[in-house]
Structures are given as structure tokens and as C-alpha cells.
PDB file of C-alpha atoms in Angstrom:
ATOM      1  CA  UNK A   9       7.148  -2.659  14.489  1.00 84.00           C
ATOM      2  CA  UNK A  10       5.930   0.461  13.460  1.00 92.00           C
ATOM      3  CA  UNK A  11       4.191   2.214   9.954  1.00 95.00           C
ATOM      4  CA  UNK A  12       5.003   6.115   9.500  1.00 96.00           C
ATOM      5  CA  UNK A  13       3.456   6.677   6.448  1.00 97.00           C
ATOM      6  CA  UNK A  14       3.228  10.334   4.443  1.00 97.00           C
ATOM      7  CA  UNK A  15       3.231  11.809   1.400  1.00 98.00           C
ATOM      8  CA  UNK A  16      -0.672  12.351   0.995  1.00 97.00           C
ATOM      9  CA  UNK A  17      -2.562  15.461  -0.059  1.00 97.00           C
ATOM     10  CA  UNK A  18      -4.240  17.577  -2.141  1.00 98.00           C
ATOM     11  CA  UNK A  19      -4.227  17.982  -5.790  1.00 98.00           C
ATOM     12  CA  UNK A  20      -6.172  18.182  -9.394  1.00 98.00           C
ATOM     13  CA  UNK A  21      -7.135  15.529 -11.401  1.00 98.00           C
ATOM     14  CA  UNK A  22      -4.049  14.183 -13.571  1.00 98.00           C
ATOM     15  CA  UNK A  23      -1.749  15.069 -11.351  1.00 98.00           C
ATOM     16  CA  UNK A  24       1.054  13.050  -9.280  1.00 98.00           C
ATOM     17  CA  UNK A  25       1.588  12.298  -5.309  1.00 98.00           C
ATOM     18  CA  UNK A  26       4.268   9.635  -4.473  1.00 98.00           C
ATOM     19  CA  UNK A  27       3.826   8.236  -1.042  1.00 98.00           C
ATOM     20  CA  UNK A  28       6.203   6.323   1.681  1.00 98.00           C
ATOM     21  CA  UNK A  29       5.417   4.945   4.105  1.00 96.00           C
ATOM     22  CA  UNK A  30       8.840   3.834   6.706  1.00 95.00           C
ATOM     23  CA  UNK A  31       8.730   0.428   8.084  1.00 92.00           C
ATOM     24  CA  UNK A  32      11.492  -0.046  11.735  1.00 88.00           C
ATOM     25  CA  UNK A  33      11.496  -2.242  14.096  1.00 83.00           C
ATOM     26  CA  UNK A  34      11.524  -5.517  11.703  1.00 71.00           C
ATOM     27  CA  UNK A  35      14.072  -7.633   8.732  1.00 66.00           C
ATOM     28  CA  UNK A  36      12.022  -5.364   6.160  1.00 59.00           C
ATOM     29  CA  UNK A  37      13.038  -7.307   3.404  1.00 61.00           C
ATOM     30  CA  UNK A  38      11.340 -10.394   4.545  1.00 64.00           C
ATOM     31  CA  UNK A  39       7.996  -9.402   4.652  1.00 86.00           C
ATOM     32  CA  UNK A  40       5.112  -8.607   2.282  1.00 93.00           C
ATOM     33  CA  UNK A  41       4.304  -5.042   2.347  1.00 94.00           C
ATOM     34  CA  UNK A  42       1.158  -3.040   0.718  1.00 96.00           C
ATOM     35  CA  UNK A  43      -0.804  -0.563  -0.147  1.00 98.00           C
ATOM     36  CA  UNK A  44      -4.635  -0.126   1.008  1.00 97.00           C
ATOM     37  CA  UNK A  45      -7.358   2.868   0.958  1.00 98.00           C
ATOM     38  CA  UNK A  46     -10.452   3.558   1.976  1.00 97.00           C
ATOM     39  CA  UNK A  47     -12.152   6.315   0.064  1.00 96.00           C
ATOM     40  CA  UNK A  48     -15.695   8.337   1.775  1.00 92.00           C
ATOM     41  CA  UNK A  49     -18.585   5.929   2.587  1.00 93.00           C
ATOM     42  CA  UNK A  50     -15.739   3.235   1.158  1.00 95.00           C
ATOM     43  CA  UNK A  51     -14.693  -0.477   1.954  1.00 95.00           C
ATOM     44  CA  UNK A  52     -11.365  -0.281   2.641  1.00 95.00           C
ATOM     45  CA  UNK A  53      -9.815  -1.841  -0.726  1.00 95.00           C
ATOM     46  CA  UNK A  54      -6.138  -3.078  -1.434  1.00 95.00           C
ATOM     47  CA  UNK A  55      -3.835  -1.810  -3.886  1.00 97.00           C
ATOM     48  CA  UNK A  56      -0.596  -2.979  -4.407  1.00 97.00           C
ATOM     49  CA  UNK A  57       1.977  -4.884  -2.386  1.00 96.00           C
ATOM     50  CA  UNK A  58       5.151  -6.156  -2.860  1.00 95.00           C
ATOM     51  CA  UNK A  59       8.071  -8.468  -1.342  1.00 91.00           C
ATOM     52  CA  UNK A  60      11.317  -9.403  -1.994  1.00 89.00           C
ATOM     53  CA  UNK A  61       9.503 -11.908  -5.372  1.00 89.00           C
ATOM     54  CA  UNK A  62       8.195  -8.730  -6.556  1.00 93.00           C
ATOM     55  CA  UNK A  63       4.991  -6.652  -7.034  1.00 94.00           C
ATOM     56  CA  UNK A  64       1.238  -6.607  -7.710  1.00 95.00           C
ATOM     57  CA  UNK A  65      -1.421  -3.550  -7.903  1.00 97.00           C
ATOM     58  CA  UNK A  66      -5.290  -3.305  -8.790  1.00 96.00           C
ATOM     59  CA  UNK A  67      -6.509  -3.543 -11.305  1.00 96.00           C
ATOM     60  CA  UNK A  68      -7.937  -0.455 -10.270  1.00 95.00           C
ATOM     61  CA  UNK A  69      -4.569   1.832 -10.412  1.00 97.00           C
ATOM     62  CA  UNK A  70      -2.988  -0.364 -13.054  1.00 97.00           C
ATOM     63  CA  UNK A  71      -0.981   1.495 -15.730  1.00 97.00           C
ATOM     64  CA  UNK A  72      -1.817   4.063 -13.007  1.00 98.00           C
ATOM     65  CA  UNK A  73       0.318   3.791  -9.354  1.00 98.00           C
ATOM     66  CA  UNK A  74       3.707   2.263  -9.125  1.00 98.00           C
ATOM     67  CA  UNK A  75       4.312   0.241  -5.894  1.00 98.00           C
ATOM     68  CA  UNK A  76       8.536   0.221  -5.257  1.00 97.00           C
ATOM     69  CA  UNK A  77      10.701   0.133  -2.116  1.00 93.00           C
ATOM     70  CA  UNK A  78      14.127   0.865  -1.137  1.00 92.00           C
ATOM     71  CA  UNK A  79      15.393  -1.543   1.246  1.00 87.00           C
ATOM     72  CA  UNK A  80      18.694   0.626   2.758  1.00 89.00           C
ATOM     73  CA  UNK A  81      16.168   3.025   4.064  1.00 91.00           C
ATOM     74  CA  UNK A  82      13.647   0.500   4.777  1.00 90.00           C
ATOM     75  CA  UNK A  83      10.520   2.203   2.868  1.00 93.00           C
ATOM     76  CA  UNK A  84       8.494   1.788   0.653  1.00 95.00           C
ATOM     77  CA  UNK A  85       6.605   4.218  -2.340  1.00 98.00           C
ATOM     78  CA  UNK A  86       3.479   4.180  -4.145  1.00 98.00           C
ATOM     79  CA  UNK A  87       3.920   6.864  -6.462  1.00 98.00           C
ATOM     80  CA  UNK A  88       0.229   7.391  -7.982  1.00 98.00           C
ATOM     81  CA  UNK A  89       0.181   9.305 -11.820  1.00 98.00           C
ATOM     82  CA  UNK A  90      -2.964  10.466 -14.003  1.00 98.00           C
ATOM     83  CA  UNK A  91      -5.219  10.714 -10.576  1.00 98.00           C
ATOM     84  CA  UNK A  92      -8.623  10.505 -10.686  1.00 97.00           C
ATOM     85  CA  UNK A  93     -11.783  12.078  -8.310  1.00 97.00           C
ATOM     86  CA  UNK A  94     -12.167   8.604  -7.061  1.00 96.00           C
ATOM     87  CA  UNK A  95      -8.566   7.730  -5.959  1.00 97.00           C
ATOM     88  CA  UNK A  96      -9.318  10.008  -3.870  1.00 98.00           C
ATOM     89  CA  UNK A  97      -8.935   8.413   0.614  1.00 98.00           C
ATOM     90  CA  UNK A  98      -7.069   7.318   3.149  1.00 98.00           C
ATOM     91  CA  UNK A  99      -4.469   5.055   2.097  1.00 98.00           C
ATOM     92  CA  UNK A 100      -2.533   3.210   4.988  1.00 98.00           C
ATOM     93  CA  UNK A 101       0.604   1.247   4.567  1.00 97.00           C
ATOM     94  CA  UNK A 102       0.470  -2.482   6.044  1.00 96.00           C
ATOM     95  CA  UNK A 103       3.090  -4.845   6.739  1.00 94.00           C
ATOM     96  CA  UNK A 104       2.833  -8.891   7.232  1.00 91.00           C
ATOM     97  CA  UNK A 105       5.420 -11.518   8.676  1.00 87.00           C
ATOM     98  CA  UNK A 106       4.066 -13.735   5.303  1.00 90.00           C
ATOM     99  CA  UNK A 107       5.774 -13.273   2.000  1.00 90.00           C
ATOM    100  CA  UNK A 108       2.832 -11.779  -0.611  1.00 92.00           C
ATOM    101  CA  UNK A 109       2.021 -15.579  -2.396  1.00 91.00           C
ATOM    102  CA  UNK A 110       1.085 -17.587   0.903  1.00 91.00           C
ATOM    103  CA  UNK A 111      -1.568 -14.080   1.769  1.00 92.00           C
ATOM    104  CA  UNK A 112      -3.175 -14.178  -1.343  1.00 90.00           C
ATOM    105  CA  UNK A 113      -2.855 -18.608  -1.285  1.00 91.00           C
ATOM    106  CA  UNK A 114      -4.679 -17.864   1.983  1.00 91.00           C
ATOM    107  CA  UNK A 115      -7.206 -15.654   0.456  1.00 88.00           C
ATOM    108  CA  UNK A 116      -7.719 -17.384  -2.937  1.00 89.00           C
ATOM    109  CA  UNK A 117      -8.862 -20.108  -0.991  1.00 90.00           C
ATOM    110  CA  UNK A 118     -11.875 -18.062   1.265  1.00 88.00           C
ATOM    111  CA  UNK A 119     -10.512 -17.407   4.462  1.00 87.00           C
ATOM    112  CA  UNK A 120      -9.150 -13.570   5.524  1.00 86.00           C
ATOM    113  CA  UNK A 121      -6.090 -12.775   5.775  1.00 88.00           C
ATOM    114  CA  UNK A 122      -5.743  -9.013   7.639  1.00 89.00           C
ATOM    115  CA  UNK A 123      -2.137  -8.163   7.397  1.00 93.00           C
ATOM    116  CA  UNK A 124       0.044  -7.577  10.781  1.00 91.00           C
ATOM    117  CA  UNK A 125       0.938  -4.464  10.754  1.00 93.00           C
ATOM    118  CA  UNK A 126      -1.057  -1.102   9.744  1.00 96.00           C
ATOM    119  CA  UNK A 127      -0.245   2.846   9.767  1.00 97.00           C
ATOM    120  CA  UNK A 128      -2.233   5.294  10.632  1.00 97.00           C
ATOM    121  CA  UNK A 129      -2.667   6.969   6.975  1.00 97.00           C
ATOM    122  CA  UNK A 130      -2.275   9.325   4.601  1.00 98.00           C
ATOM    123  CA  UNK A 131      -5.480  11.215   3.466  1.00 98.00           C
ATOM    124  CA  UNK A 132      -4.979  11.821  -0.666  1.00 98.00           C
ATOM    125  CA  UNK A 133      -7.976  14.032  -1.996  1.00 98.00           C
ATOM    126  CA  UNK A 134      -7.793  14.450  -6.037  1.00 98.00           C
ATOM    127  CA  UNK A 135     -10.053  16.968  -7.109  1.00 97.00           C
TER     128      UNK A 135
END
């Protein structure tokens, strides 16, 4: 399984970027896919996830970020609008063989659940 992110860069506050994650090596449509980010000096943070049943985004980005995917292109996207300086981070694409609801259920029970597959990340800097 390979995940390759792109689309990061530097942008002024209030601007927009669209991140892409191209997936290969597995049955793409069956997996929960997600975006995470890690800012300087911060812990990794879940941003959004998506599978065949729908999508969710973190409260910190709700109304500004939109997650989507194109199954024909095996690609997931993160449209980021109204960017803020606190959105500065390395953004990572992740995928797991479970569906998103199953992952959420495991985490709700207090168990740690790491996504199985990760990309190398793409840097987003907002100034």
C-alpha cells in the first residue's frame, strides 16, 4: 500500500490550498482514509476522515476544510479554505482496512487505534 500526498505550500492567512493523496496497492474504496496534521511542537491531530458511508471533520476545521475522494482516480482530497496561521503543519494522509465507524468505536472505548498505512506528508505553512 502506498499513499502519496501533494498540494502543500505557503499561503497567506485567509487563503486556500487543496491537498491530494493518491493511493495504490489496495482496494481503495473499501478503506477508511483520513488526514492528520502535526504542527511545530504539537502532537499529531486528526483532521478528517472518509469512507463509503460518509465523512467527518474535526471541530477545529469544520466549516473551513472539506474532505472528498474520487474513487476512479484513487485520490482523496482536502480542500482547505480560510486558512489560519494555526493550520500550519505537516499534513499526512492515512488509510486503514477498517471502516471509519469501526475505528471510531474502538477509539471511543479508550483503545488506541493507529491507521495501518501512512504517507510521507506535505507541508502547509500559513503566514
